[in-house]
Amino acid sequence: MENCIFCKIVRGEIPANIVYESESVLAFDDVNPMAPVHVVVVPKAHVATLMDVSDKDMMNDMISAVQEVAKIKGIDKRGFRTVINCNEDGGQVVFHLHVHIMGGRKLSDDMG
Ligand code: 5GP
Ligand code: ZN
């Protein structure tokens, strides 16, 4: 998608600190981290929201990427939180599917 910010990161048009990359998935540090570790995992192909996912193989790749990022960031043992915000009530701001990975400290139970 031409003007999608995460598509621009996938295309290398906007800089990002890339944490992990596979054929179908890219993971990079969130620009506004909510925790000591805050990475977003995105499919390289544009998918707007979780409700638009039809390629379940891609979701398998996303989950594999979450596992790899957790190991790379050293939070795999102590744990972390994954979040997928969907549409307005879910607080989604960027309409390119992404999994947030947050960790590096004990997170509160407050889900907003
Ligand atoms: P959402 O609220 O849509 O679930 O989350 C969007 C996330 O993308 C936010 O955590 C925000 O900080 C992050 N973000 C927005 N623009 C950029 C950007 O240009 N670069 C990076 N690395 N993260 C971004
Ligand atoms: Zn996109």
PDB file of N, CA and C in Angstrom, residues 24-71:
ATOM      1  N   SER A  24       8.527 -13.672   4.793  1.00  0.00           N
ATOM      2  CA  SER A  24       7.170 -13.100   4.793  1.00  0.00           C
ATOM      3  C   SER A  24       6.925 -12.089   5.902  1.00  0.00           C
ATOM      4  N   VAL A  25       7.881 -11.962   6.841  1.00  0.00           N
ATOM      5  CA  VAL A  25       7.635 -11.197   8.069  1.00  0.00           C
ATOM      6  C   VAL A  25       8.818 -10.290   8.387  1.00  0.00           C
ATOM      7  N   LEU A  26       8.522  -9.115   8.960  1.00  0.00           N
ATOM      8  CA  LEU A  26       9.561  -8.202   9.435  1.00  0.00           C
ATOM      9  C   LEU A  26       9.237  -7.808  10.881  1.00  0.00           C
ATOM     10  N   ALA A  27      10.262  -7.717  11.718  1.00  0.00           N
ATOM     11  CA  ALA A  27      10.086  -7.273  13.103  1.00  0.00           C
ATOM     12  C   ALA A  27      11.051  -6.136  13.374  1.00  0.00           C
ATOM     13  N   PHE A  28      10.547  -5.077  14.008  1.00  0.00           N
ATOM     14  CA  PHE A  28      11.393  -3.909  14.282  1.00  0.00           C
ATOM     15  C   PHE A  28      10.971  -3.276  15.594  1.00  0.00           C
ATOM     16  N   ASP A  29      11.905  -2.523  16.203  1.00  0.00           N
ATOM     17  CA  ASP A  29      11.619  -1.834  17.463  1.00  0.00           C
ATOM     18  C   ASP A  29      10.513  -0.809  17.263  1.00  0.00           C
ATOM     19  N   ASP A  30       9.580  -0.751  18.224  1.00  0.00           N
ATOM     20  CA  ASP A  30       8.538   0.283  18.187  1.00  0.00           C
ATOM     21  C   ASP A  30       9.182   1.644  18.454  1.00  0.00           C
ATOM     22  N   VAL A  31       8.766   2.653  17.705  1.00  0.00           N
ATOM     23  CA  VAL A  31       9.355   3.987  17.815  1.00  0.00           C
ATOM     24  C   VAL A  31       8.980   4.664  19.136  1.00  0.00           C
ATOM     25  N   ASN A  32       7.912   4.213  19.764  1.00  0.00           N
ATOM     26  CA  ASN A  32       7.428   4.795  21.015  1.00  0.00           C
ATOM     27  C   ASN A  32       7.222   3.674  22.038  1.00  0.00           C
ATOM     28  N   PRO A  33       8.337   3.135  22.567  1.00  0.00           N
ATOM     29  CA  PRO A  33       8.243   1.905  23.368  1.00  0.00           C
ATOM     30  C   PRO A  33       7.465   2.085  24.664  1.00  0.00           C
ATOM     31  N   MET A  34       6.607   1.123  24.955  1.00  0.00           N
ATOM     32  CA  MET A  34       5.807   1.110  26.190  1.00  0.00           C
ATOM     33  C   MET A  34       6.461   0.228  27.265  1.00  0.00           C
ATOM     34  N   ALA A  35       7.566  -0.389  26.943  1.00  0.00           N
ATOM     35  CA  ALA A  35       8.280  -1.279  27.864  1.00  0.00           C
ATOM     36  C   ALA A  35       9.734  -1.307  27.403  1.00  0.00           C
ATOM     37  N   PRO A  36      10.658  -1.801  28.266  1.00  0.00           N
ATOM     38  CA  PRO A  36      12.075  -1.832  27.869  1.00  0.00           C
ATOM     39  C   PRO A  36      12.291  -2.556  26.537  1.00  0.00           C
ATOM     40  N   VAL A  37      11.531  -3.619  26.310  1.00  0.00           N
ATOM     41  CA  VAL A  37      11.515  -4.266  24.989  1.00  0.00           C
ATOM     42  C   VAL A  37      10.134  -4.041  24.387  1.00  0.00           C
ATOM     43  N   HIS A  38      10.081  -3.462  23.209  1.00  0.00           N
ATOM     44  CA  HIS A  38       8.793  -3.277  22.510  1.00  0.00           C
ATOM     45  C   HIS A  38       9.071  -3.365  21.013  1.00  0.00           C
ATOM     46  N   VAL A  39       8.686  -4.500  20.479  1.00  0.00           N
ATOM     47  CA  VAL A  39       8.932  -4.800  19.060  1.00  0.00           C
ATOM     48  C   VAL A  39       7.576  -5.006  18.393  1.00  0.00           C
ATOM     49  N   VAL A  40       7.464  -4.613  17.128  1.00  0.00           N
ATOM     50  CA  VAL A  40       6.265  -4.953  16.366  1.00  0.00           C
ATOM     51  C   VAL A  40       6.657  -5.907  15.232  1.00  0.00           C
ATOM     52  N   VAL A  41       5.836  -6.923  15.088  1.00  0.00           N
ATOM     53  CA  VAL A  41       6.016  -7.916  14.027  1.00  0.00           C
ATOM     54  C   VAL A  41       4.929  -7.679  12.992  1.00  0.00           C
ATOM     55  N   VAL A  42       5.325  -7.534  11.728  1.00  0.00           N
ATOM     56  CA  VAL A  42       4.354  -7.252  10.662  1.00  0.00           C
ATOM     57  C   VAL A  42       4.549  -8.237   9.512  1.00  0.00           C
ATOM     58  N   PRO A  43       3.452  -8.572   8.827  1.00  0.00           N
ATOM     59  CA  PRO A  43       3.629  -9.310   7.563  1.00  0.00           C
ATOM     60  C   PRO A  43       4.162  -8.355   6.503  1.00  0.00           C
ATOM     61  N   LYS A  44       5.020  -8.868   5.626  1.00  0.00           N
ATOM     62  CA  LYS A  44       5.535  -7.993   4.563  1.00  0.00           C
ATOM     63  C   LYS A  44       4.424  -7.603   3.590  1.00  0.00           C
ATOM     64  N   ALA A  45       3.457  -8.483   3.407  1.00  0.00           N
ATOM     65  CA  ALA A  45       2.302  -8.161   2.566  1.00  0.00           C
ATOM     66  C   ALA A  45       1.317  -7.325   3.379  1.00  0.00           C
ATOM     67  N   HIS A  46       0.725  -6.332   2.741  1.00  0.00           N
ATOM     68  CA  HIS A  46      -0.208  -5.463   3.454  1.00  0.00           C
ATOM     69  C   HIS A  46      -1.507  -6.198   3.783  1.00  0.00           C
ATOM     70  N   VAL A  47      -1.802  -6.262   5.082  1.00  0.00           N
ATOM     71  CA  VAL A  47      -3.086  -6.760   5.594  1.00  0.00           C
ATOM     72  C   VAL A  47      -3.519  -5.720   6.610  1.00  0.00           C
ATOM     73  N   ALA A  48      -4.730  -5.188   6.507  1.00  0.00           N
ATOM     74  CA  ALA A  48      -5.094  -4.032   7.332  1.00  0.00           C
ATOM     75  C   ALA A  48      -5.290  -4.398   8.801  1.00  0.00           C
ATOM     76  N   THR A  49      -6.108  -5.386   9.069  1.00  0.00           N
ATOM     77  CA  THR A  49      -6.429  -5.719  10.467  1.00  0.00           C
ATOM     78  C   THR A  49      -6.474  -7.232  10.645  1.00  0.00           C
ATOM     79  N   LEU A  50      -6.565  -7.641  11.903  1.00  0.00           N
ATOM     80  CA  LEU A  50      -6.680  -9.076  12.200  1.00  0.00           C
ATOM     81  C   LEU A  50      -7.904  -9.678  11.509  1.00  0.00           C
ATOM     82  N   MET A  51      -8.956  -8.878  11.355  1.00  0.00           N
ATOM     83  CA  MET A  51     -10.176  -9.379  10.728  1.00  0.00           C
ATOM     84  C   MET A  51     -10.013  -9.589   9.224  1.00  0.00           C
ATOM     85  N   ASP A  52      -8.939  -9.094   8.656  1.00  0.00           N
ATOM     86  CA  ASP A  52      -8.702  -9.246   7.216  1.00  0.00           C
ATOM     87  C   ASP A  52      -7.758 -10.397   6.889  1.00  0.00           C
ATOM     88  N   VAL A  53      -7.315 -11.120   7.931  1.00  0.00           N
ATOM     89  CA  VAL A  53      -6.361 -12.214   7.698  1.00  0.00           C
ATOM     90  C   VAL A  53      -7.082 -13.392   7.047  1.00  0.00           C
ATOM     91  N   SER A  54      -6.565 -13.809   5.896  1.00  0.00           N
ATOM     92  CA  SER A  54      -7.076 -15.050   5.301  1.00  0.00           C
ATOM     93  C   SER A  54      -5.947 -16.067   5.140  1.00  0.00           C
ATOM     94  N   ASP A  55      -4.707 -15.570   5.035  1.00  0.00           N
ATOM     95  CA  ASP A  55      -3.547 -16.444   4.841  1.00  0.00           C
ATOM     96  C   ASP A  55      -3.055 -16.922   6.209  1.00  0.00           C
ATOM     97  N   LYS A  56      -3.525 -18.090   6.621  1.00  0.00           N
ATOM     98  CA  LYS A  56      -3.164 -18.591   7.950  1.00  0.00           C
ATOM     99  C   LYS A  56      -1.701 -19.046   8.007  1.00  0.00           C
ATOM    100  N   ASP A  57      -1.112 -19.410   6.860  1.00  0.00           N
ATOM    101  CA  ASP A  57       0.321 -19.718   6.854  1.00  0.00           C
ATOM    102  C   ASP A  57       1.128 -18.502   7.285  1.00  0.00           C
ATOM    103  N   MET A  58       0.677 -17.335   6.840  1.00  0.00           N
ATOM    104  CA  MET A  58       1.352 -16.094   7.231  1.00  0.00           C
ATOM    105  C   MET A  58       1.287 -15.915   8.751  1.00  0.00           C
ATOM    106  N   MET A  59       0.146 -16.264   9.360  1.00  0.00           N
ATOM    107  CA  MET A  59       0.042 -16.129  10.819  1.00  0.00           C
ATOM    108  C   MET A  59       0.985 -17.108  11.518  1.00  0.00           C
ATOM    109  N   ASN A  60       1.176 -18.283  10.939  1.00  0.00           N
ATOM    110  CA  ASN A  60       2.187 -19.200  11.493  1.00  0.00           C
ATOM    111  C   ASN A  60       3.562 -18.545  11.468  1.00  0.00           C
ATOM    112  N   ASP A  61       3.863 -17.888  10.355  1.00  0.00           N
ATOM    113  CA  ASP A  61       5.157 -17.203  10.240  1.00  0.00           C
ATOM    114  C   ASP A  61       5.268 -16.079  11.270  1.00  0.00           C
ATOM    115  N   MET A  62       4.162 -15.389  11.522  1.00  0.00           N
ATOM    116  CA  MET A  62       4.158 -14.315  12.519  1.00  0.00           C
ATOM    117  C   MET A  62       4.475 -14.882  13.907  1.00  0.00           C
ATOM    118  N   ILE A  63       3.869 -16.025  14.228  1.00  0.00           N
ATOM    119  CA  ILE A  63       4.099 -16.627  15.552  1.00  0.00           C
ATOM    120  C   ILE A  63       5.546 -17.104  15.670  1.00  0.00           C
ATOM    121  N   SER A  64       6.076 -17.682  14.602  1.00  0.00           N
ATOM    122  CA  SER A  64       7.499 -18.080  14.615  1.00  0.00           C
ATOM    123  C   SER A  64       8.382 -16.860  14.826  1.00  0.00           C
ATOM    124  N   ALA A  65       8.014 -15.748  14.198  1.00  0.00           N
ATOM    125  CA  ALA A  65       8.793 -14.518  14.342  1.00  0.00           C
ATOM    126  C   ALA A  65       8.731 -14.008  15.785  1.00  0.00           C
ATOM    127  N   VAL A  66       7.563 -14.098  16.425  1.00  0.00           N
ATOM    128  CA  VAL A  66       7.443 -13.695  17.839  1.00  0.00           C
ATOM    129  C   VAL A  66       8.413 -14.514  18.690  1.00  0.00           C
ATOM    130  N   GLN A  67       8.463 -15.814  18.445  1.00  0.00           N
ATOM    131  CA  GLN A  67       9.379 -16.669  19.219  1.00  0.00           C
ATOM    132  C   GLN A  67      10.832 -16.258  18.987  1.00  0.00           C
ATOM    133  N   GLU A  68      11.183 -15.996  17.752  1.00  0.00           N
ATOM    134  CA  GLU A  68      12.564 -15.607  17.433  1.00  0.00           C
ATOM    135  C   GLU A  68      12.916 -14.269  18.071  1.00  0.00           C
ATOM    136  N   VAL A  69      11.999 -13.311  17.981  1.00  0.00           N
ATOM    137  CA  VAL A  69      12.248 -11.992  18.577  1.00  0.00           C
ATOM    138  C   VAL A  69      12.431 -12.126  20.088  1.00  0.00           C
ATOM    139  N   ALA A  70      11.601 -12.933  20.728  1.00  0.00           N
ATOM    140  CA  ALA A  70      11.711 -13.116  22.185  1.00  0.00           C
ATOM    141  C   ALA A  70      13.095 -13.659  22.543  1.00  0.00           C
ATOM    142  N   LYS A  71      13.597 -14.579  21.753  1.00  0.00           N
ATOM    143  CA  LYS A  71      14.940 -15.135  22.015  1.00  0.00           C
ATOM    144  C   LYS A  71      16.012 -14.082  21.747  1.00  0.00           C
TER     145      LYS A  71
END
